[in-house]
């Protein structure tokens, strides 16, 4: 890492203009508040780029991305660039990897550890048992609840519910920033990115108690989305999530959707047990990993 042939410097707009087509992570330094972007030169050639900065939703870990040009990998450049970027952070660094991928193996070599495994759970909507499951879930419905698509609800009410849901879902393993900070990201952006006519909500005596949101991509017979209760501790949370899921599955099946991938966490206390009662397949697993930095790197290196 002390190779004198290596040189780190802040990325410039000229770098982006000249080499942006080569590196998907190339941004000019400080292109966003709190973020740093570096380029790595070796032998006078730009061989790597990286960026690091705060996670706006999860302030206890920083985001980091690097990219090393083909033909210059496995030369120590990636390790050197990660260590250089770590000088701009006092937090552990966070990333997402596919198990066994080149990216996964590289980050493991730097000491990365998994803090959550997240598989997509794929449901076959045309299965007859799925239809029977939905009918059974509706059997316990009482007069205090309404199950309606997002198109029937005010924008601000849905955004507030999305923020509430996200905050408690992550509280135990990746605490969030304050509501006013995360609202534009996990509230407004999630709202704008959903297909409203095929996203559903359960209301109990007025407030929203469960949400199912269909993502706008991918399009076609395979779709993706997520759902959970809006509050963790409601005595009706499990049943309301079941009602929401049943309405969602029946709606998507009628719209010709063949399979639905659930982008949920295995830690979701209401949705995970409900999905376990359906026939589902785990596909495309990813690991959320933490790379030691600052305090965690210091403690790891204690002799």
PDB file of N, CA and C in Angstrom, residues 122 217-224 256-261:
ATOM      1  N   UNK A 122     -39.574 -15.787  -3.417  1.00  0.00           N
ATOM      2  CA  UNK A 122     -40.412 -15.769  -4.627  1.00  0.00           C
ATOM      3  C   UNK A 122     -41.673 -16.590  -4.406  1.00  0.00           C
ATOM      4  N   UNK A 217     -40.039  -1.420 -10.919  1.00  0.00           N
ATOM      5  CA  UNK A 217     -39.226  -2.282 -11.776  1.00  0.00           C
ATOM      6  C   UNK A 217     -38.934  -3.574 -11.008  1.00  0.00           C
ATOM      7  N   UNK A 218     -38.756  -4.708 -11.668  1.00  0.00           N
ATOM      8  CA  UNK A 218     -38.889  -4.882 -13.116  1.00  0.00           C
ATOM      9  C   UNK A 218     -40.349  -4.949 -13.547  1.00  0.00           C
ATOM     10  N   UNK A 219     -40.594  -4.729 -14.838  1.00  0.00           N
ATOM     11  CA  UNK A 219     -41.950  -4.798 -15.365  1.00  0.00           C
ATOM     12  C   UNK A 219     -42.187  -6.194 -15.910  1.00  0.00           C
ATOM     13  N   UNK A 220     -43.478  -6.536 -16.112  1.00  0.00           N
ATOM     14  CA  UNK A 220     -43.791  -7.827 -16.696  1.00  0.00           C
ATOM     15  C   UNK A 220     -44.334  -8.812 -15.680  1.00  0.00           C
ATOM     16  N   UNK A 221     -44.279 -10.117 -16.003  1.00  0.00           N
ATOM     17  CA  UNK A 221     -44.915 -11.128 -15.146  1.00  0.00           C
ATOM     18  C   UNK A 221     -44.168 -11.394 -13.846  1.00  0.00           C
ATOM     19  N   UNK A 222     -42.909 -10.932 -13.734  1.00  0.00           N
ATOM     20  CA  UNK A 222     -42.147 -11.069 -12.491  1.00  0.00           C
ATOM     21  C   UNK A 222     -42.035  -9.693 -11.860  1.00  0.00           C
ATOM     22  N   UNK A 223     -42.572  -9.553 -10.653  1.00  0.00           N
ATOM     23  CA  UNK A 223     -42.559  -8.254  -9.987  1.00  0.00           C
ATOM     24  C   UNK A 223     -41.900  -8.370  -8.624  1.00  0.00           C
ATOM     25  N   UNK A 224     -41.598  -7.207  -8.020  1.00  0.00           N
ATOM     26  CA  UNK A 224     -40.915  -7.186  -6.728  1.00  0.00           C
ATOM     27  C   UNK A 224     -41.535  -6.118  -5.848  1.00  0.00           C
ATOM     28  N   UNK A 256     -52.308 -10.553 -13.962  1.00  0.00           N
ATOM     29  CA  UNK A 256     -51.466 -11.377 -14.821  1.00  0.00           C
ATOM     30  C   UNK A 256     -50.045 -11.552 -14.350  1.00  0.00           C
ATOM     31  N   UNK A 257     -49.743 -11.145 -13.118  1.00  0.00           N
ATOM     32  CA  UNK A 257     -48.397 -11.332 -12.580  1.00  0.00           C
ATOM     33  C   UNK A 257     -48.227 -12.795 -12.194  1.00  0.00           C
ATOM     34  N   UNK A 258     -47.125 -13.401 -12.622  1.00  0.00           N
ATOM     35  CA  UNK A 258     -46.894 -14.828 -12.366  1.00  0.00           C
ATOM     36  C   UNK A 258     -46.181 -15.067 -11.045  1.00  0.00           C
ATOM     37  N   UNK A 259     -45.145 -14.259 -10.770  1.00  0.00           N
ATOM     38  CA  UNK A 259     -44.383 -14.438  -9.531  1.00  0.00           C
ATOM     39  C   UNK A 259     -44.108 -13.090  -8.893  1.00  0.00           C
ATOM     40  N   UNK A 260     -44.075 -13.085  -7.572  1.00  0.00           N
ATOM     41  CA  UNK A 260     -43.762 -11.882  -6.797  1.00  0.00           C
ATOM     42  C   UNK A 260     -42.557 -12.174  -5.921  1.00  0.00           C
ATOM     43  N   UNK A 261     -41.527 -11.337  -6.026  1.00  0.00           N
ATOM     44  CA  UNK A 261     -40.349 -11.449  -5.173  1.00  0.00           C
ATOM     45  C   UNK A 261     -40.494 -10.487  -4.007  1.00  0.00           C
TER      46      UNK A 261
END
